[in-house]
Amino acid sequence: MKIALIFLACLAVCRGDDLAHAAGQIFNNILPNLISNQVTGQQGNTAGNTIQQIGTVVGGVVDYAKKKSYDDLLRQVQDSTTDDDLLRISEEMFNADINNAFNYIQVNLQGKTSAMSKNDEAQSNLLNVPENVWNGPTIRPFVALFDNYHKNVIRPEFVTPGEETEQTTYINTILATGPIRSLMNFLVSKGLTQLNEYPEQVELLKKIWFTKYARHWTGLCKCSCAFENIFMAELKSNDVLGLHSWLFFAKREQDRKANYLGYIDKLDLSGKGMILKQHSVLSDTKDAPEVNMFVGTSPELETALYTLCFMARPDRPCKLRYNNINFSIQTKTLKSENVLLIDTAYPFY
């Protein structure tokens, strides 16, 4: 009788699509013990252990049923995050950014320009990044991802096991850092309790940043993802998309595949970096007339800020602050197979 009551209680708390899963879990784990008890005539502790096993399975099924869907997670963060929350958590993330590289790189702004100008107002590279910065604990696995993608949005890309390992390595690395820990703690504080579990954190970041989607109007080639657009660059006909990472831009300059023409505007972030609006040309002919990027900030800080704003303020300005300096992040989203993902994201002020 007890077994029947526990089984019915389990079914009552599960969603409809979990019923078969719940039943299978209970019978696959418990039924052999019940049969064994009946055959051997064992009672007492063995029966008690069986009841305890049932409770464990029921508890697991209840937790499974309570797990929020991806859409529910996004909706809950949007509904519960206030503007003051965003100001506070962004400040916290910046303060936790111990891998910040701004004081170790040289930024050569040179002449001012505009989005419309074709004149080259900068004779030297924008960025000079020493080797010790490239070997930073989070920069190294971040940069290792750059050769996993092709810039053309209609060229097929296939994720190899090695590339998937690089994605996981990057996620595991940044999950140990201050900015991402601040992000996860904040999300848990907003009721996303399943993110107390490490595998759930990995799954969330992997889904947001590395899910493939189609950018071309035909939809035939899933050749893009949030990481590639934001932290690298893509070409769609003659248009440059993305290009919001200073590290990727510095690599392109080193390879003589980016020509910095000058800066349009800048916002200093109190010794922790800057937000730069600049004009460049990629691959000799591809004009990027107005590119916004953080400079000097760590990959984990940028990943944390963009993830926060995608979840809390999708498709609208996400107002942030560091050391009384106000700025915003704009995210744009798209849906791929009914899953909401980041199309692009960048800082502005």
Protein backbone atom coordinates (compact mmCIF):
# COMPACT_ATOMS: atom_id res chain seq x y z
CA MET A 1 0.00 0.00 0.00
CA LYS A 2 2.82 2.38 0.86
CA ILE A 3 4.46 1.70 -2.48
CA ALA A 4 1.28 2.49 -4.35
CA LEU A 5 0.76 5.77 -2.46
CA ILE A 6 4.34 6.88 -3.09
CA PHE A 7 4.02 6.00 -6.77
CA LEU A 8 0.79 8.01 -7.09
CA ALA A 9 2.32 10.99 -5.27
CA CYS A 10 5.20 10.92 -7.70
CA LEU A 11 2.89 10.93 -10.69
CA ALA A 12 0.93 13.86 -9.26
CA VAL A 13 3.91 16.19 -9.13
CA CYS A 14 5.34 15.29 -12.53
CA ARG A 15 4.54 17.03 -15.77
CA GLY A 16 2.65 15.01 -18.32
CA ASP A 17 5.67 14.25 -20.43
CA ASP A 18 7.57 12.93 -17.38
CA LEU A 19 5.09 10.18 -16.42
CA ALA A 20 6.66 7.43 -18.47
CA HIS A 21 10.10 8.50 -17.32
CA ALA A 22 9.00 8.43 -13.67
CA ALA A 23 7.35 5.02 -13.95
CA GLY A 24 10.34 3.55 -15.74
CA GLN A 25 12.74 4.89 -13.13
CA ILE A 26 10.74 3.41 -10.25
CA PHE A 27 10.17 -0.02 -11.70
CA ASN A 28 13.62 -0.44 -13.22
CA ASN A 29 15.28 0.41 -9.90
CA ILE A 30 12.87 -1.06 -7.38
CA LEU A 31 11.01 -4.00 -8.87
CA PRO A 32 13.98 -6.43 -8.81
CA ASN A 33 14.39 -5.82 -5.08
CA LEU A 34 10.68 -6.37 -4.43
CA ILE A 35 10.78 -9.70 -6.27
CA SER A 36 13.92 -10.73 -4.44
CA ASN A 37 12.27 -9.95 -1.08
CA GLN A 38 9.21 -11.99 -1.92
CA VAL A 39 11.25 -15.00 -3.09
CA THR A 40 13.63 -15.05 -0.15
CA GLY A 41 11.09 -13.96 2.43
CA GLN A 42 13.42 -11.29 3.69
CA GLN A 43 11.81 -8.54 5.73
CA GLY A 44 12.95 -5.81 8.09
CA ASN A 45 15.99 -3.87 6.98
CA THR A 46 15.81 -5.12 3.39
CA ALA A 47 12.23 -3.94 3.03
CA GLY A 48 13.18 -0.68 4.65
CA ASN A 49 16.01 -0.27 2.20
CA THR A 50 13.60 -0.86 -0.67
CA ILE A 51 11.26 1.85 0.63
CA GLN A 52 14.28 4.16 0.96
CA GLN A 53 15.26 3.41 -2.63
CA ILE A 54 11.74 4.28 -3.74
CA GLY A 55 12.02 7.60 -1.91
CA THR A 56 15.31 8.33 -3.63
CA VAL A 57 13.88 7.60 -7.07
CA VAL A 58 10.75 9.65 -6.33
CA GLY A 59 12.88 12.56 -5.15
CA GLY A 60 14.95 12.40 -8.31
CA VAL A 61 11.86 12.34 -10.49
CA VAL A 62 10.36 15.28 -8.60
CA ASP A 63 13.59 17.26 -9.15
CA TYR A 64 13.48 16.35 -12.83
CA ALA A 65 9.90 17.57 -13.09
CA LYS A 66 10.74 20.84 -11.34
CA LYS A 67 13.64 21.62 -13.67
CA LYS A 68 12.89 24.79 -15.61
CA SER A 69 13.06 24.75 -19.37
CA TYR A 70 15.49 27.03 -21.20
CA ASP A 71 12.63 29.38 -22.12
CA ASP A 72 11.47 29.46 -18.50
CA LEU A 73 14.98 30.37 -17.35
CA LEU A 74 15.18 33.30 -19.76
CA ARG A 75 11.69 34.50 -18.88
CA GLN A 76 12.35 34.37 -15.13
CA VAL A 77 15.57 36.39 -15.40
CA GLN A 78 13.87 39.03 -17.55
CA ASP A 79 10.91 39.33 -15.17
CA SER A 80 12.90 39.46 -11.93
CA THR A 81 15.97 41.56 -12.82
CA THR A 82 15.75 45.26 -11.96
CA ASP A 83 17.85 48.09 -13.35
CA ASP A 84 19.54 48.40 -9.95
CA ASP A 85 20.41 44.70 -10.10
CA LEU A 86 22.23 45.25 -13.39
CA LEU A 87 24.22 48.18 -12.04
CA ARG A 88 25.23 46.22 -8.96
CA ILE A 89 26.16 42.96 -10.65
CA SER A 90 28.15 44.64 -13.45
CA GLU A 91 30.18 46.50 -10.83
CA GLU A 92 30.78 43.21 -9.06
CA MET A 93 31.87 41.49 -12.27
CA PHE A 94 34.39 44.22 -13.11
CA ASN A 95 35.85 44.09 -9.60
CA ALA A 96 36.23 40.31 -9.95
CA ASP A 97 38.08 40.57 -13.28
CA ILE A 98 41.55 39.60 -12.06
CA ASN A 99 42.64 38.49 -15.56
CA ASN A 100 42.11 41.97 -16.96
CA ALA A 101 44.91 42.74 -19.44
CA PHE A 102 44.47 46.48 -19.98
CA ASN A 103 47.60 47.49 -18.07
CA TYR A 104 49.75 45.00 -20.03
CA ILE A 105 48.84 46.02 -23.59
CA GLN A 106 49.57 49.11 -25.65
CA VAL A 107 46.62 50.91 -27.28
CA ASN A 108 47.63 53.21 -30.13
CA LEU A 109 44.55 55.32 -30.85
CA GLN A 110 46.27 57.74 -33.29
CA GLY A 111 43.96 59.92 -35.43
CA LYS A 112 40.21 60.37 -35.21
CA THR A 113 38.03 59.35 -38.12
CA SER A 114 34.38 58.72 -38.98
CA ALA A 115 32.29 55.87 -40.32
CA MET A 116 32.06 57.59 -43.71
CA SER A 117 35.73 58.47 -44.14
CA LYS A 118 38.00 56.36 -46.35
CA ASN A 119 41.17 58.08 -45.15
CA ASP A 120 43.70 56.16 -43.10
CA GLU A 121 44.30 58.22 -39.96
CA ALA A 122 46.44 55.56 -38.28
CA GLN A 123 49.81 54.47 -39.62
CA SER A 124 50.40 51.87 -36.92
CA ASN A 125 48.41 48.98 -35.50
CA LEU A 126 45.78 49.76 -32.90
CA LEU A 127 46.98 47.10 -30.47
CA ASN A 128 50.33 45.78 -29.29
CA VAL A 129 49.77 42.63 -27.22
CA PRO A 130 52.83 40.99 -25.59
CA GLU A 131 53.29 37.22 -25.49
CA ASN A 132 52.55 36.91 -21.77
CA VAL A 133 49.04 38.26 -22.39
CA TRP A 134 48.38 35.68 -25.13
CA ASN A 135 49.40 33.01 -22.61
CA GLY A 136 46.93 34.24 -19.99
CA PRO A 137 44.91 31.48 -18.24
CA THR A 138 41.61 32.36 -19.93
CA ILE A 139 42.91 34.10 -23.06
CA ARG A 140 44.79 31.03 -24.26
CA PRO A 141 41.73 28.68 -24.43
CA PHE A 142 39.65 31.58 -25.79
CA VAL A 143 42.02 32.21 -28.70
CA ALA A 144 42.27 28.46 -29.37
CA LEU A 145 38.68 28.62 -30.64
CA PHE A 146 39.44 31.10 -33.42
CA ASP A 147 40.52 28.52 -36.00
CA ASN A 148 37.31 26.51 -35.58
CA TYR A 149 35.28 28.81 -37.81
CA HIS A 150 35.19 30.20 -41.33
CA LYS A 151 34.21 33.82 -41.78
CA ASN A 152 31.81 33.23 -44.72
CA VAL A 153 28.25 32.79 -43.38
CA ILE A 154 27.32 30.29 -46.11
CA ARG A 155 30.36 28.04 -45.85
CA PRO A 156 29.48 24.80 -43.98
CA GLU A 157 31.22 24.23 -40.66
CA PHE A 158 31.35 20.86 -38.92
CA VAL A 159 32.24 20.65 -35.25
CA THR A 160 34.91 18.00 -34.77
CA PRO A 161 35.43 16.15 -31.45
CA GLY A 162 38.58 18.18 -30.94
CA GLU A 163 36.73 21.45 -31.44
CA GLU A 164 34.01 20.37 -29.04
CA THR A 165 36.70 19.62 -26.49
CA GLU A 166 38.06 23.16 -26.98
CA GLN A 167 34.60 24.59 -26.36
CA THR A 168 34.27 22.58 -23.15
CA THR A 169 37.77 23.56 -22.03
CA TYR A 170 36.97 27.24 -22.47
CA ILE A 171 33.68 26.94 -20.57
CA ASN A 172 35.25 24.95 -17.74
CA THR A 173 38.09 27.47 -17.50
CA ILE A 174 35.89 30.56 -17.26
CA LEU A 175 33.46 28.86 -14.85
CA ALA A 176 36.25 29.01 -12.27
CA THR A 177 36.65 32.81 -12.63
CA GLY A 178 35.17 35.65 -10.61
CA PRO A 179 32.97 37.26 -13.30
CA ILE A 180 31.29 33.99 -14.27
CA ARG A 181 30.87 32.94 -10.63
CA SER A 182 29.18 36.32 -10.03
CA LEU A 183 26.90 35.65 -13.00
CA MET A 184 25.89 32.17 -11.82
CA ASN A 185 25.33 33.30 -8.22
CA PHE A 186 23.16 36.12 -9.51
CA LEU A 187 21.07 33.76 -11.65
CA VAL A 188 20.59 31.40 -8.71
CA SER A 189 19.49 34.35 -6.56
CA LYS A 190 16.77 35.01 -9.15
CA GLY A 191 15.30 31.55 -8.61
CA LEU A 192 17.27 29.57 -11.18
CA THR A 193 18.19 27.01 -8.52
CA GLN A 194 19.09 24.29 -11.02
CA LEU A 195 22.17 26.39 -11.81
CA ASN A 196 23.55 25.33 -8.44
CA GLU A 197 24.58 22.22 -10.37
CA TYR A 198 27.82 22.53 -12.33
CA PRO A 199 26.64 20.49 -15.36
CA GLU A 200 23.65 22.84 -15.70
CA GLN A 201 26.00 25.84 -15.81
CA VAL A 202 28.08 24.19 -18.54
CA GLU A 203 24.95 23.31 -20.51
CA LEU A 204 23.59 26.86 -20.32
CA LEU A 205 26.80 28.53 -21.53
CA LYS A 206 27.30 25.98 -24.27
CA LYS A 207 23.73 26.44 -25.51
CA ILE A 208 23.92 30.23 -25.57
CA TRP A 209 27.38 30.57 -27.09
CA PHE A 210 27.95 27.55 -29.32
CA THR A 211 24.56 26.47 -30.68
CA LYS A 212 24.80 26.59 -34.48
CA TYR A 213 22.23 28.55 -36.47
CA ALA A 214 21.72 29.81 -40.02
CA ARG A 215 22.40 33.45 -40.82
CA HIS A 216 21.80 33.30 -44.58
CA TRP A 217 18.23 33.84 -45.80
CA THR A 218 18.06 30.33 -47.28
CA GLY A 219 18.45 28.81 -43.82
CA LEU A 220 20.20 25.83 -45.37
CA CYS A 221 23.57 26.18 -43.66
CA LYS A 222 23.88 26.36 -39.88
CA CYS A 223 27.19 28.11 -40.22
CA SER A 224 27.13 30.65 -37.39
CA CYS A 225 26.92 30.93 -33.62
CA ALA A 226 27.05 33.68 -31.00
CA PHE A 227 30.72 33.10 -30.22
CA GLU A 228 31.75 33.41 -33.86
CA ASN A 229 29.81 36.62 -34.46
CA ILE A 230 30.66 38.50 -31.29
CA PHE A 231 34.15 37.32 -30.47
CA MET A 232 35.32 36.95 -34.06
CA ALA A 233 33.86 38.30 -37.32
CA GLU A 234 31.76 37.04 -40.21
CA LEU A 235 31.33 38.08 -43.82
CA LYS A 236 27.92 38.24 -45.46
CA SER A 237 28.51 39.33 -49.06
CA ASN A 238 30.57 42.50 -48.52
CA ASP A 239 29.27 43.22 -45.02
CA VAL A 240 31.42 42.63 -41.93
CA LEU A 241 29.35 41.22 -39.08
CA GLY A 242 30.43 41.14 -35.45
CA LEU A 243 34.10 42.01 -34.81
CA HIS A 244 33.53 42.98 -31.18
CA SER A 245 36.59 41.32 -29.58
CA TRP A 246 39.84 43.24 -29.12
CA LEU A 247 41.74 39.95 -28.92
CA PHE A 248 40.47 38.75 -32.29
CA PHE A 249 41.18 42.15 -33.81
CA ALA A 250 44.73 42.10 -32.42
CA LYS A 251 45.27 38.67 -33.98
CA ARG A 252 44.04 39.94 -37.34
CA GLU A 253 46.41 42.90 -37.11
CA GLN A 254 49.32 40.56 -36.34
CA ASP A 255 48.43 38.50 -39.42
CA ARG A 256 48.15 41.67 -41.54
CA LYS A 257 44.48 40.95 -42.21
CA ALA A 258 43.10 44.06 -40.52
CA ASN A 259 43.88 47.70 -41.23
CA TYR A 260 42.93 50.10 -38.44
CA LEU A 261 41.92 53.47 -39.92
CA GLY A 262 41.39 55.41 -36.70
CA TYR A 263 39.02 55.78 -33.78
CA ILE A 264 35.62 57.42 -33.79
CA ASP A 265 35.07 57.70 -30.04
CA LYS A 266 36.11 56.07 -26.78
CA LEU A 267 35.04 55.67 -23.17
CA ASP A 268 37.68 54.98 -20.51
CA LEU A 269 36.64 52.46 -17.86
CA SER A 270 38.67 53.73 -14.94
CA GLY A 271 41.81 51.63 -15.52
CA LYS A 272 39.89 48.43 -16.30
CA GLY A 273 39.81 48.96 -20.06
CA MET A 274 37.86 51.06 -22.52
CA ILE A 275 34.96 50.91 -24.91
CA LEU A 276 36.24 51.83 -28.36
CA LYS A 277 34.31 52.78 -31.49
CA GLN A 278 36.63 52.42 -34.47
CA HIS A 279 36.80 52.11 -38.26
CA SER A 280 38.76 49.31 -39.91
CA VAL A 281 39.13 47.32 -43.10
CA LEU A 282 39.40 43.54 -43.02
CA SER A 283 41.10 41.37 -45.62
CA ASP A 284 42.12 44.48 -47.62
CA THR A 285 38.64 45.18 -49.02
CA LYS A 286 35.96 44.47 -46.40
CA ASP A 287 34.98 47.76 -44.76
CA ALA A 288 33.93 47.73 -41.10
CA PRO A 289 32.93 51.39 -40.74
CA GLU A 290 31.74 51.46 -37.14
CA VAL A 291 32.87 48.71 -34.76
CA ASN A 292 32.27 48.77 -31.01
CA MET A 293 34.41 46.67 -28.68
CA PHE A 294 35.76 46.42 -25.17
CA VAL A 295 39.55 46.75 -25.02
CA GLY A 296 41.71 45.12 -22.35
CA THR A 297 38.91 43.25 -20.60
CA SER A 298 39.13 39.49 -20.06
CA PRO A 299 37.15 36.96 -22.13
CA GLU A 300 35.30 35.82 -19.02
CA LEU A 301 34.17 39.34 -18.13
CA GLU A 302 32.86 39.95 -21.63
CA THR A 303 31.17 36.53 -21.72
CA ALA A 304 29.55 37.22 -18.33
CA LEU A 305 28.30 40.69 -19.30
CA TYR A 306 26.92 39.61 -22.67
CA THR A 307 25.23 36.54 -21.15
CA LEU A 308 23.69 38.65 -18.41
CA CYS A 309 22.29 41.19 -20.86
CA PHE A 310 21.01 38.54 -23.26
CA MET A 311 19.09 36.90 -20.43
CA ALA A 312 17.92 40.03 -18.62
CA ARG A 313 17.44 42.64 -21.38
CA PRO A 314 17.29 40.93 -24.79
CA ASP A 315 16.91 43.22 -27.81
CA ARG A 316 17.11 46.42 -25.77
CA PRO A 317 19.77 48.50 -24.03
CA CYS A 318 21.15 46.83 -20.92
CA LYS A 319 22.37 49.62 -18.63
CA LEU A 320 25.52 48.81 -16.68
CA ARG A 321 28.10 50.64 -14.59
CA TYR A 322 31.64 50.45 -13.33
CA ASN A 323 33.16 52.92 -10.86
CA ASN A 324 30.40 55.48 -11.55
CA ILE A 325 30.94 55.21 -15.32
CA ASN A 326 27.71 54.32 -17.09
CA PHE A 327 27.57 52.35 -20.32
CA SER A 328 25.25 49.85 -21.99
CA ILE A 329 25.27 46.61 -23.91
CA GLN A 330 22.95 46.06 -26.85
CA THR A 331 21.98 42.49 -27.63
CA LYS A 332 20.08 41.31 -30.67
CA THR A 333 18.46 37.89 -30.72
CA LEU A 334 17.19 35.38 -33.22
CA LYS A 335 15.34 32.09 -33.05
CA SER A 336 16.68 28.86 -34.48
CA GLU A 337 14.29 25.92 -34.36
CA ASN A 338 12.29 27.94 -31.82
CA VAL A 339 15.32 28.40 -29.51
CA LEU A 340 16.21 31.99 -28.59
CA LEU A 341 19.91 32.72 -29.15
CA ILE A 342 22.27 35.69 -29.41
CA ASP A 343 22.52 37.16 -32.88
CA THR A 344 25.05 39.76 -31.79
CA ALA A 345 26.02 41.90 -28.78
CA TYR A 346 28.28 44.90 -28.26
CA PRO A 347 28.98 47.72 -25.77
CA PHE A 348 28.02 51.35 -26.34
CA TYR A 349 27.65 54.58 -24.36
